[in-house]
Amino acid sequence: MGLRQKILDSRLYRDFIQRKATGPLRTYYDVPAADPERSVMETEFIALDLETTGLDPKKDEIVSLGWVIIRQLSVDFSSCEHILVRPTKELSESSVVVHRIFDSDVADAPSIEAALEHLLPQMAGRVLLSHHAPIELGFLGQACKQFFGAPLQIPTVDTLVLALRDIRRSGETMKSGALRLDTLRRNHNLPPFRAHNALSDAIAASGLFLAQIAKRDPKGELELDRILR
């Protein structure tokens, strides 16, 4: 399938789900999606990470979101945001051990519906950037369907997928843990970071992404479609 046909199909599907969307998701769809034929330099990205109570969007919940905007292949640190989210059930010990967010931390936090009302305008017209993006897409998509009547469609770049392509292209044998965010950052001579904090992870993914792009095309002239998942 050619690029223009993919763009047409994507727009038709977007138009279809826009008619079902309500509230802030409908407003999100009013903004045209990022053009896959534009260069990465001309594209704005939203690096996003979630902390959740588990890995299943149908039964687990989001407990925090963190994001930062990338403009002209530069991280805009003034755009950093971190939101704790109040889940509907008590947090399990196993999830607290991972993300170090306690029930007392989220007792007065906004609901996921309120958090999405704030996040969706930030995502409109931009490209989602995440490390292992199926987590973000799965949880955000489930929440959007639950509260706003339609799934979330957004062009997405996954730094894990980019790394996997690099390894396959090089012909190297993949070692255990080779696709971990901290391992990949270390391989690109990037400093360590605080893991399992949504904002810290989002910033870490943005730094890895910029390093991956610099390796592919230092001038940023690469078409967005070449790196979409």
Short mmCIF file of C-alpha atoms in Angstrom, two decimals:
data_model
loop_
_atom_site.label_atom_id
_atom_site.label_comp_id
_atom_site.label_asym_id
_atom_site.label_seq_id
_atom_site.Cartn_x
_atom_site.Cartn_y
_atom_site.Cartn_z
CA MET A 1 0.00 0.00 0.00
CA GLY A 2 1.37 3.42 -1.00
CA LEU A 3 1.80 6.29 1.44
CA ARG A 4 -1.01 8.37 -0.06
CA GLN A 5 -3.44 5.45 0.17
CA LYS A 6 -2.46 4.93 3.81
CA ILE A 7 -3.06 8.61 4.49
CA LEU A 8 -6.49 8.44 2.81
CA ASP A 9 -7.49 5.32 4.76
CA SER A 10 -6.32 6.91 8.00
CA ARG A 11 -8.35 10.06 7.34
CA LEU A 12 -11.48 8.05 6.49
CA TYR A 13 -11.18 6.08 9.72
CA ARG A 14 -10.51 9.26 11.68
CA ASP A 15 -13.64 10.87 10.20
CA PHE A 16 -15.66 7.79 11.15
CA ILE A 17 -14.60 7.73 14.81
CA GLN A 18 -14.81 11.53 15.11
CA ARG A 19 -18.57 11.27 14.53
CA LYS A 20 -18.81 8.95 17.55
CA ALA A 21 -16.54 10.98 19.86
CA THR A 22 -17.88 13.35 22.51
CA GLY A 23 -16.49 16.09 24.74
CA PRO A 24 -12.74 16.78 24.64
CA LEU A 25 -12.12 13.81 22.34
CA ARG A 26 -14.41 15.36 19.72
CA THR A 27 -12.46 18.62 20.07
CA TYR A 28 -9.22 16.65 19.75
CA TYR A 29 -10.41 15.24 16.41
CA ASP A 30 -11.29 18.73 15.16
CA VAL A 31 -7.54 19.40 14.89
CA PRO A 32 -6.00 17.76 11.77
CA ALA A 33 -3.58 14.94 12.46
CA ALA A 34 0.14 15.45 11.88
CA ASP A 35 1.10 15.13 8.21
CA PRO A 36 3.19 11.94 7.69
CA GLU A 37 4.82 13.53 4.63
CA ARG A 38 6.35 16.38 6.64
CA SER A 39 9.88 16.16 7.99
CA VAL A 40 10.52 15.26 11.60
CA MET A 41 12.04 18.73 12.05
CA GLU A 42 8.69 20.30 11.15
CA THR A 43 6.68 17.93 13.34
CA GLU A 44 5.74 18.42 16.97
CA PHE A 45 5.83 15.37 19.25
CA ILE A 46 4.39 14.75 22.69
CA ALA A 47 6.59 12.37 24.65
CA LEU A 48 4.25 10.62 27.07
CA ASP A 49 4.55 7.99 29.76
CA LEU A 50 1.97 6.39 32.05
CA GLU A 51 2.29 4.64 35.38
CA THR A 52 -0.43 2.02 35.82
CA THR A 53 -1.60 -0.57 38.33
CA GLY A 54 -0.87 -3.36 35.83
CA LEU A 55 -0.57 -4.14 32.14
CA ASP A 56 -4.20 -4.89 31.19
CA PRO A 57 -6.14 -1.76 30.10
CA LYS A 58 -9.46 -3.56 30.64
CA LYS A 59 -8.93 -4.19 34.35
CA ASP A 60 -5.96 -2.06 35.45
CA GLU A 61 -5.87 1.72 35.88
CA ILE A 62 -3.69 4.74 35.20
CA VAL A 63 -2.22 6.34 38.33
CA SER A 64 -0.02 9.01 36.75
CA LEU A 65 0.77 10.68 33.43
CA GLY A 66 3.83 12.67 32.45
CA TRP A 67 4.64 14.42 29.19
CA VAL A 68 6.86 16.93 27.44
CA ILE A 69 6.65 18.53 23.98
CA ILE A 70 9.35 18.25 21.31
CA ARG A 71 9.52 21.12 18.81
CA GLN A 72 12.03 21.36 15.94
CA LEU A 73 13.83 18.32 17.40
CA SER A 74 14.36 20.08 20.71
CA VAL A 75 12.76 19.25 24.06
CA ASP A 76 10.67 22.13 25.41
CA PHE A 77 11.17 21.64 29.14
CA SER A 78 8.75 24.48 29.88
CA SER A 79 5.98 22.17 28.61
CA CYS A 80 6.66 19.42 31.18
CA GLU A 81 3.59 18.22 33.05
CA HIS A 82 3.00 15.46 35.58
CA ILE A 83 -0.46 14.48 36.84
CA LEU A 84 -1.38 11.97 39.51
CA VAL A 85 -4.68 10.18 38.90
CA ARG A 86 -7.13 8.84 41.48
CA PRO A 87 -7.96 5.20 40.69
CA THR A 88 -11.33 3.65 41.51
CA LYS A 89 -9.78 0.89 43.67
CA GLU A 90 -7.13 0.74 46.35
CA LEU A 91 -3.61 0.33 45.03
CA SER A 92 -2.10 -3.12 45.34
CA GLU A 93 1.22 -3.68 47.06
CA SER A 94 2.71 -5.02 43.83
CA SER A 95 1.94 -1.83 41.89
CA VAL A 96 3.12 0.47 44.71
CA VAL A 97 6.47 -1.34 44.77
CA VAL A 98 6.98 -0.44 41.10
CA HIS A 99 5.87 3.19 40.85
CA ARG A 100 6.08 4.25 44.53
CA ILE A 101 2.70 5.98 44.36
CA PHE A 102 0.60 5.38 47.49
CA ASP A 103 -3.14 5.66 48.15
CA SER A 104 -2.49 8.81 50.18
CA ASP A 105 -0.74 10.39 47.17
CA VAL A 106 -3.78 10.02 44.92
CA ALA A 107 -6.60 10.49 47.43
CA ASP A 108 -7.25 14.04 46.25
CA ALA A 109 -5.98 13.59 42.68
CA PRO A 110 -8.26 14.17 39.66
CA SER A 111 -10.07 11.28 37.99
CA ILE A 112 -8.72 9.85 34.74
CA GLU A 113 -11.61 11.57 32.92
CA ALA A 114 -10.49 14.97 34.25
CA ALA A 115 -6.85 14.16 33.46
CA LEU A 116 -7.78 13.31 29.87
CA GLU A 117 -9.67 16.58 29.52
CA HIS A 118 -6.35 18.28 30.21
CA LEU A 119 -4.16 15.92 28.17
CA LEU A 120 -6.14 15.61 24.93
CA PRO A 121 -5.68 19.26 23.85
CA GLN A 122 -1.93 18.76 24.31
CA MET A 123 -2.01 15.73 22.02
CA ALA A 124 -4.07 17.35 19.26
CA GLY A 125 -2.13 17.75 16.01
CA ARG A 126 0.99 16.18 17.49
CA VAL A 127 2.68 12.78 17.22
CA LEU A 128 2.72 10.52 20.26
CA LEU A 129 6.21 9.44 21.32
CA SER A 130 6.60 6.61 23.82
CA HIS A 131 8.85 3.71 24.69
CA HIS A 132 6.77 0.57 24.13
CA ALA A 133 3.79 2.61 22.96
CA PRO A 134 1.16 -0.20 23.13
CA ILE A 135 0.89 0.51 26.86
CA GLU A 136 0.03 4.19 26.35
CA LEU A 137 -2.19 3.51 23.35
CA GLY A 138 -4.02 0.69 25.11
CA PHE A 139 -4.78 2.54 28.33
CA LEU A 140 -5.60 5.89 26.72
CA GLY A 141 -7.71 4.19 24.07
CA GLN A 142 -9.67 2.25 26.68
CA ALA A 143 -10.27 5.39 28.75
CA CYS A 144 -11.36 7.42 25.73
CA LYS A 145 -13.88 4.77 24.72
CA GLN A 146 -15.19 4.57 28.28
CA PHE A 147 -15.64 8.30 28.86
CA PHE A 148 -15.87 9.88 25.41
CA GLY A 149 -17.45 7.19 23.27
CA ALA A 150 -14.68 6.49 20.75
CA PRO A 151 -11.12 5.17 20.52
CA LEU A 152 -8.04 7.37 20.34
CA GLN A 153 -6.26 7.54 17.01
CA ILE A 154 -2.90 9.32 16.94
CA PRO A 155 0.24 8.98 14.79
CA THR A 156 2.81 7.27 16.97
CA VAL A 157 6.57 6.83 17.14
CA ASP A 158 7.86 4.08 19.42
CA THR A 159 11.51 4.37 20.50
CA LEU A 160 11.54 0.63 21.23
CA VAL A 161 10.48 -0.13 17.65
CA LEU A 162 13.15 2.23 16.28
CA ALA A 163 15.76 0.44 18.39
CA LEU A 164 14.55 -2.96 17.20
CA ARG A 165 14.87 -1.82 13.58
CA ASP A 166 18.43 -0.65 14.29
CA ILE A 167 19.40 -4.01 15.79
CA ARG A 168 17.90 -5.96 12.89
CA ARG A 169 19.58 -3.67 10.37
CA SER A 170 22.96 -4.17 12.03
CA GLY A 171 22.63 -7.96 12.04
CA GLU A 172 23.63 -8.10 15.70
CA THR A 173 22.28 -10.75 18.05
CA MET A 174 19.80 -9.21 20.46
CA LYS A 175 20.87 -9.59 24.06
CA SER A 176 18.53 -9.89 27.03
CA GLY A 177 17.36 -6.44 28.12
CA ALA A 178 18.69 -4.81 24.95
CA LEU A 179 15.43 -2.92 24.36
CA ARG A 180 15.08 -1.51 27.86
CA LEU A 181 14.93 2.27 27.97
CA ASP A 182 17.88 2.57 30.36
CA THR A 183 20.00 0.17 28.26
CA LEU A 184 19.28 2.04 25.04
CA ARG A 185 20.05 5.40 26.62
CA ARG A 186 23.34 4.04 27.94
CA ASN A 187 24.19 2.74 24.45
CA HIS A 188 23.63 6.28 23.11
CA ASN A 189 25.85 7.79 25.84
CA LEU A 190 22.88 9.38 27.60
CA PRO A 191 22.86 9.86 31.39
CA PRO A 192 20.87 7.65 33.79
CA PHE A 193 17.38 8.70 34.87
CA ARG A 194 14.83 7.97 37.58
CA ALA A 195 12.74 5.09 36.25
CA HIS A 196 9.01 4.51 36.97
CA ASN A 197 8.21 8.18 37.29
CA ALA A 198 5.94 9.15 34.41
CA LEU A 199 7.52 12.53 33.68
CA SER A 200 11.07 11.28 34.13
CA ASP A 201 10.38 8.37 31.78
CA ALA A 202 8.80 10.69 29.20
CA ILE A 203 11.86 12.97 29.25
CA ALA A 204 14.14 9.93 29.06
CA ALA A 205 12.27 8.64 25.99
CA SER A 206 12.48 12.05 24.34
CA GLY A 207 16.26 12.12 24.80
CA LEU A 208 16.60 8.64 23.34
CA PHE A 209 14.40 9.62 20.39
CA LEU A 210 16.53 12.66 19.56
CA ALA A 211 19.65 10.50 19.67
CA GLN A 212 18.02 7.93 17.38
CA ILE A 213 17.01 10.64 14.90
CA ALA A 214 20.47 12.25 14.98
CA LYS A 215 21.92 8.87 14.04
CA ARG A 216 19.51 8.50 11.12
CA ASP A 217 19.36 12.07 9.83
CA PRO A 218 21.19 14.87 11.69
CA LYS A 219 19.40 17.55 9.64
CA GLY A 220 15.93 16.31 10.55
CA GLU A 221 14.85 16.06 6.90
CA LEU A 222 13.59 12.50 7.33
CA GLU A 223 9.89 12.14 6.53
CA LEU A 224 7.73 11.36 9.53
CA ASP A 225 6.23 8.32 7.80
CA ARG A 226 9.67 6.66 7.83
CA ILE A 227 9.66 6.35 11.62
CA LEU A 228 5.97 5.81 12.46
CA ARG A 229 5.11 2.47 14.07
#
